[in-house]
mmCIF file of C-alpha atoms in Angstrom:
data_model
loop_
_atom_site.group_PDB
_atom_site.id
_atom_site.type_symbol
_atom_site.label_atom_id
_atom_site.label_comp_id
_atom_site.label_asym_id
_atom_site.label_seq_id
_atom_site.Cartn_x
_atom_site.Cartn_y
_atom_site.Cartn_z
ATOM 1 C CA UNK A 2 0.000 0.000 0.000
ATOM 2 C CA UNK A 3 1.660 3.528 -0.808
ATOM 3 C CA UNK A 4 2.319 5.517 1.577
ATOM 4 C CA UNK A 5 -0.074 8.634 0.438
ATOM 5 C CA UNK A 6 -2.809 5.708 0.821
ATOM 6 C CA UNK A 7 -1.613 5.520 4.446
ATOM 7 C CA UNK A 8 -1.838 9.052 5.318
ATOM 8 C CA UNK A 9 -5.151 9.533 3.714
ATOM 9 C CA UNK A 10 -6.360 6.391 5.719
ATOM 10 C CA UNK A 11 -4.970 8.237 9.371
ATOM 11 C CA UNK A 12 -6.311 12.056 8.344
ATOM 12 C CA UNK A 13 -9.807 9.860 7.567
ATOM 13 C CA UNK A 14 -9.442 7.754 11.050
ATOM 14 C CA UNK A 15 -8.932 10.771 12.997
ATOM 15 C CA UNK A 16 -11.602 13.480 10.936
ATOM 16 C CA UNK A 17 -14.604 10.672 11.301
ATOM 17 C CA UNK A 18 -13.393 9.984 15.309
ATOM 18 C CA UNK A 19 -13.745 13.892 15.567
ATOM 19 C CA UNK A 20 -16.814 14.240 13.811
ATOM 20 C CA UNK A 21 -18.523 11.635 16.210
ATOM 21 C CA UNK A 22 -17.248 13.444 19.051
ATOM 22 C CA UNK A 23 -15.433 10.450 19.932
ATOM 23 C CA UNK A 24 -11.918 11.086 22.012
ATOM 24 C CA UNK A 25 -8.898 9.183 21.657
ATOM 25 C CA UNK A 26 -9.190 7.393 25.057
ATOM 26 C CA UNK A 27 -13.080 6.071 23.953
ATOM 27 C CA UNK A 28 -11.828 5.144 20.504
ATOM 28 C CA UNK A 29 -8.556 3.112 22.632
ATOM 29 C CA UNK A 30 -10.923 1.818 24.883
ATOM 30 C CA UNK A 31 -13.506 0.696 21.992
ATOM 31 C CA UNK A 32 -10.798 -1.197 19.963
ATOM 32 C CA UNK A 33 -9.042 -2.632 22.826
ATOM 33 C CA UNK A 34 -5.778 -0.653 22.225
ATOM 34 C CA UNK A 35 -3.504 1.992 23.988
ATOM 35 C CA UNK A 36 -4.471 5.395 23.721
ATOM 36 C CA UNK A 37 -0.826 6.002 22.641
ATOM 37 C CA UNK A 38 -0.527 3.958 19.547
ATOM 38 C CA UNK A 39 -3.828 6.250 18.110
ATOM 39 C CA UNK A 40 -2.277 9.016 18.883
ATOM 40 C CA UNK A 41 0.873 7.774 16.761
ATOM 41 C CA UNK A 42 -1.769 7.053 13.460
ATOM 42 C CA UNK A 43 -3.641 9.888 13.253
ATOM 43 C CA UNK A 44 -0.251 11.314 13.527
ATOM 44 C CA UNK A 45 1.313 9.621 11.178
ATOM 45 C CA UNK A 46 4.086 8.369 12.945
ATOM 46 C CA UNK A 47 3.318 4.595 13.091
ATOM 47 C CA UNK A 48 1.657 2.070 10.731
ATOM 48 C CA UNK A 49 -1.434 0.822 11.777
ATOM 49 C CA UNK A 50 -1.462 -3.603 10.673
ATOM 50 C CA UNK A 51 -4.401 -4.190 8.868
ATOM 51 C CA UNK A 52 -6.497 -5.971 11.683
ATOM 52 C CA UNK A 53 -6.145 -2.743 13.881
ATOM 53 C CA UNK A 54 -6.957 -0.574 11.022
ATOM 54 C CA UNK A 55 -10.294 -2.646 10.535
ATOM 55 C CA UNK A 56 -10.916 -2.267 14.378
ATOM 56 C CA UNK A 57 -10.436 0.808 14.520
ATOM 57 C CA UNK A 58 -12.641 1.864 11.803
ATOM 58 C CA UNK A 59 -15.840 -0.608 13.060
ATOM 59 C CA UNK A 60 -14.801 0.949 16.875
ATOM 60 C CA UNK A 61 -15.916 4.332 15.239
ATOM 61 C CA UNK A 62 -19.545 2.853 13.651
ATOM 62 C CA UNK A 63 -18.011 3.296 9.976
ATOM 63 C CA UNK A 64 -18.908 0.781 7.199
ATOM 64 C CA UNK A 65 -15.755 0.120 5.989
ATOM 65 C CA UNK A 66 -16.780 0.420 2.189
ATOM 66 C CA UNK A 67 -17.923 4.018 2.926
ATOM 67 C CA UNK A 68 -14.410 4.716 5.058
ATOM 68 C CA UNK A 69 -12.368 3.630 1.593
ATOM 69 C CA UNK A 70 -14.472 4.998 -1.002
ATOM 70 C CA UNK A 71 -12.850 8.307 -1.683
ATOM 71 C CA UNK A 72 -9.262 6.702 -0.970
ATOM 72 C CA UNK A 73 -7.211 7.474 -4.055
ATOM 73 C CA UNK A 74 -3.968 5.616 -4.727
ATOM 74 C CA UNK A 75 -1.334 8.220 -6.620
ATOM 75 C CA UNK A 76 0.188 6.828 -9.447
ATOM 76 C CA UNK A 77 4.267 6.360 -9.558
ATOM 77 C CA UNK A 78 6.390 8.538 -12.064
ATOM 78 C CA UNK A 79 9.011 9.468 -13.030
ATOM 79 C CA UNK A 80 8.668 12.750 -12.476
ATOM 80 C CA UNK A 81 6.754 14.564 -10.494
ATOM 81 C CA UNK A 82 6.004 18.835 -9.842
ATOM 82 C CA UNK A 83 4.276 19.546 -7.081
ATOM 83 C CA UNK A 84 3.357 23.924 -7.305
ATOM 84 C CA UNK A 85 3.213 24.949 -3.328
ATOM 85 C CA UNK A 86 -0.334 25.881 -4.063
ATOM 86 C CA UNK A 87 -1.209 22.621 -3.684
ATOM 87 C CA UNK A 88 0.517 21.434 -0.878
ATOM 88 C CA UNK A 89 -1.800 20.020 2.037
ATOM 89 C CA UNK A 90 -1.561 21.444 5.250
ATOM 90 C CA UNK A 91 -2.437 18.567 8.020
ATOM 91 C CA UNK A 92 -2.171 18.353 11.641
ATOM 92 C CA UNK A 93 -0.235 16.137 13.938
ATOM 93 C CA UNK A 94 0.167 16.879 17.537
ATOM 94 C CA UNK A 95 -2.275 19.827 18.689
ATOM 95 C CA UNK A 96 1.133 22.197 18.686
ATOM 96 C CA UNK A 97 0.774 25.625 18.652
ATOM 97 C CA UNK A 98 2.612 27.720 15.868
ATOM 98 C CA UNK A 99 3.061 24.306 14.082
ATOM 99 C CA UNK A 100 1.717 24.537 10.353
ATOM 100 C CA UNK A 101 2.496 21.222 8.588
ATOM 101 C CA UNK A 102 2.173 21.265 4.376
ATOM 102 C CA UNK A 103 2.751 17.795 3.260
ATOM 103 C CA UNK A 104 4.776 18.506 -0.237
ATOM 104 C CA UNK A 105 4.742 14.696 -1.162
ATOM 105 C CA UNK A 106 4.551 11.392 -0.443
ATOM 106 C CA UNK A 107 6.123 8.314 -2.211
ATOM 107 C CA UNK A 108 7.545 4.671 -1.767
ATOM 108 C CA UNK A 109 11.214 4.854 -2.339
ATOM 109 C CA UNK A 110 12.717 1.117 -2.602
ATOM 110 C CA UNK A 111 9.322 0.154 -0.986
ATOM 111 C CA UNK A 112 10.093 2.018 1.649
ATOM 112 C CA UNK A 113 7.284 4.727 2.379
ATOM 113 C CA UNK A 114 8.874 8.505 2.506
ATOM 114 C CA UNK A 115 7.028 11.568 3.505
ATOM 115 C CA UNK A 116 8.419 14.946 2.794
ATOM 116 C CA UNK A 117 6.511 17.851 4.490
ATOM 117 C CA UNK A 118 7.427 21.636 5.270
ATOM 118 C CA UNK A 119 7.056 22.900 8.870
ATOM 119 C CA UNK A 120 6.347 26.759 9.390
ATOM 120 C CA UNK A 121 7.351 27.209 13.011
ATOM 121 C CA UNK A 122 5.897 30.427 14.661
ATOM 122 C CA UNK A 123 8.083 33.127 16.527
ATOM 123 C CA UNK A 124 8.788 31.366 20.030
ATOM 124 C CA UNK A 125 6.877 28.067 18.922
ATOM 125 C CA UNK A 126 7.571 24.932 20.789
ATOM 126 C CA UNK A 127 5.769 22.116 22.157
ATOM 127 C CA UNK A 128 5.749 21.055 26.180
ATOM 128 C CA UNK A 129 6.289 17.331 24.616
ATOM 129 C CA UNK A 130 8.539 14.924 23.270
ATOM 130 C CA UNK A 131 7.685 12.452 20.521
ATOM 131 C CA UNK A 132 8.775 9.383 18.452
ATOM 132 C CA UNK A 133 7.959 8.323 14.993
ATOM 133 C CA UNK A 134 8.899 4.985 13.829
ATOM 134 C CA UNK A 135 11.294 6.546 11.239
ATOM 135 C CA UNK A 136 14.521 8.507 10.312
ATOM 136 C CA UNK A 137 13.973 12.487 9.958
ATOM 137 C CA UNK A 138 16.111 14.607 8.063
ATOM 138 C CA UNK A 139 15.555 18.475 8.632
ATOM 139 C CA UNK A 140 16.757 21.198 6.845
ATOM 140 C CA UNK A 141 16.574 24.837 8.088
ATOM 141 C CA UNK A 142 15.443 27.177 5.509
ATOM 142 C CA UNK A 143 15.213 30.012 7.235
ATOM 143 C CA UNK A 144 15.265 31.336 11.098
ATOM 144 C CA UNK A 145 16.766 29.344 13.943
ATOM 145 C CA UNK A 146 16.056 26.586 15.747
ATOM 146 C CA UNK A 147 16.613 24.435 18.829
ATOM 147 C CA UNK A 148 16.317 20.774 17.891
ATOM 148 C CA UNK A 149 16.073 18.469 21.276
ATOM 149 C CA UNK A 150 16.700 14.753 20.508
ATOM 150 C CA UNK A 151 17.044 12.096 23.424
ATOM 151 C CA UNK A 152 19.017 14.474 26.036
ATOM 152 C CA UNK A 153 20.901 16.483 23.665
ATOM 153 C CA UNK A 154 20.100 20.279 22.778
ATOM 154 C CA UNK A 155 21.080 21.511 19.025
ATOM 155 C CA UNK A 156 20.942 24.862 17.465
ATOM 156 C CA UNK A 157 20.360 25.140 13.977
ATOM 157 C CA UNK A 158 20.227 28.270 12.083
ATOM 158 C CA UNK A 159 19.177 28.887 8.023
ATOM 159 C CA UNK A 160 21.684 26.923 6.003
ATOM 160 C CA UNK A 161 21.818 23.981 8.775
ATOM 161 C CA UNK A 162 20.656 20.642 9.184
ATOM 162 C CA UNK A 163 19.576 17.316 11.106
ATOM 163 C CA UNK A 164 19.247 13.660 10.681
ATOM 164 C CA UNK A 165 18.250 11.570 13.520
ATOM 165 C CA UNK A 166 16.394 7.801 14.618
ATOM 166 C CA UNK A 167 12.700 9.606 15.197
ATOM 167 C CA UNK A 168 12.400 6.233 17.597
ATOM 168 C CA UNK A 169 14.557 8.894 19.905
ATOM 169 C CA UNK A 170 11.928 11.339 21.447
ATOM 170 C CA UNK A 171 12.480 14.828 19.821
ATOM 171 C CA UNK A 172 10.955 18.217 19.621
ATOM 172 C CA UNK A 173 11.735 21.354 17.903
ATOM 173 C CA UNK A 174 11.368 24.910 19.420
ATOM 174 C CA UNK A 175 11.427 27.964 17.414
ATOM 175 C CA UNK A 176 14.162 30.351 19.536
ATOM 176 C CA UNK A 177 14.263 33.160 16.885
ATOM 177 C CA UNK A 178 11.795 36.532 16.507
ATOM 178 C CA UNK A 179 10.429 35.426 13.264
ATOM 179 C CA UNK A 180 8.630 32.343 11.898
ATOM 180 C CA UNK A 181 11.197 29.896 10.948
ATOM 181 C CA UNK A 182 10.688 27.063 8.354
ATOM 182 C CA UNK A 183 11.960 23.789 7.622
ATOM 183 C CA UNK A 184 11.586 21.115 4.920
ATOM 184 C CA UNK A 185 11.568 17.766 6.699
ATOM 185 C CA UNK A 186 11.821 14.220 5.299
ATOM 186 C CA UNK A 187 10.305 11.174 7.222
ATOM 187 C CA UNK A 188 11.892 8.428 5.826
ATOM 188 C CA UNK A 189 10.019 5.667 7.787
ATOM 189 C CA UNK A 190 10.808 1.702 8.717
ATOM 190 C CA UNK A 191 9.074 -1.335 8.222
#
């Protein structure tokens, strides 16, 4: 399944869970699984295996024909132009000053990469750590960042860059005046 599928699939699990007023802790307790490993789909930081997936989407009273019905699969080129007018903004942790524009998404060596652009407003952090089950490369494009991963403290400023193991908790704080942004590739595991 291509990755795009699988983010389509987790912004769809968490808009209907939202729509039925449903909270992360009744969908968890519903399905019979931790609250945490929801949390990591609809933020796309985890794979869900199929049987949760189906679990999941009976826990929220969908029929799963009607969940997959406007699921598109993107074809594979060659090439491919993406204008920033039509990048998608999404959400994954409720951060504040965190605007997420997901640029594109493909299967590289079967290996599912997602390559978004994070606007980070003046002073933006979160109070949080988290993990994704994947390697991130960040590059600064402009303003100036602290980058925490495991214990350690980095500053990175336009020009600079990252590449960690996302299994390491991490969180980035904006420590500059103006908004900074980076272009960030998940490049995630099996």
């Amino acid at each position: 399944m291509a990755n795009e599928v699988i983010l389509q699939i987790s912004s769809k699990l968490k808009d209907y869970r939202k729509s039925k007023g449903i909270t992360i802790q009744q969908l968890a307790d519903r399905a019979q699984v931790s609250k945490g490993l929801i949390s990591q789909i609809e933020n796309n930081r985890t794979i869900p295996s199929l049987l949760v997936l189906i679990n999941l989407i009976r826990s929220l009273g969908v029929d799963l024909n009607d969940f997959f019905a406007d699921v598109e699969q993107a074809t594979e080129s060659k090439v491919v132009v993406k204008r920033s007018e039509d990048y998608q903004k999404f959400e994954k942790e409720q951060s504040k000053g965190f605007v997420y524009k997901r640029v594109m998404t493909r299967n590289i060596q079967s290996l599912p990469t997602d390559i978004v652009v994070l606007e980070l407003a003046p002073k933006a952090t979160r109070s949080f750590m988290v993990k994704t089950n994947a390697f991130e490369y960040k590059y600064i494009i402009s303003g100036n960042i602290e980058y925490t991963v495991g214990d350690q403290k980095y500053v990175l400023n336009t020009g600079d860059s990252i590449f960690f193991d996302a299994n390491l908790p991490h969180k980035p704080s904006n420590i500059g005046d103006t908004t900074a942004l980076m272009l960030v590739m998940y490049f995630f595991k099996e």
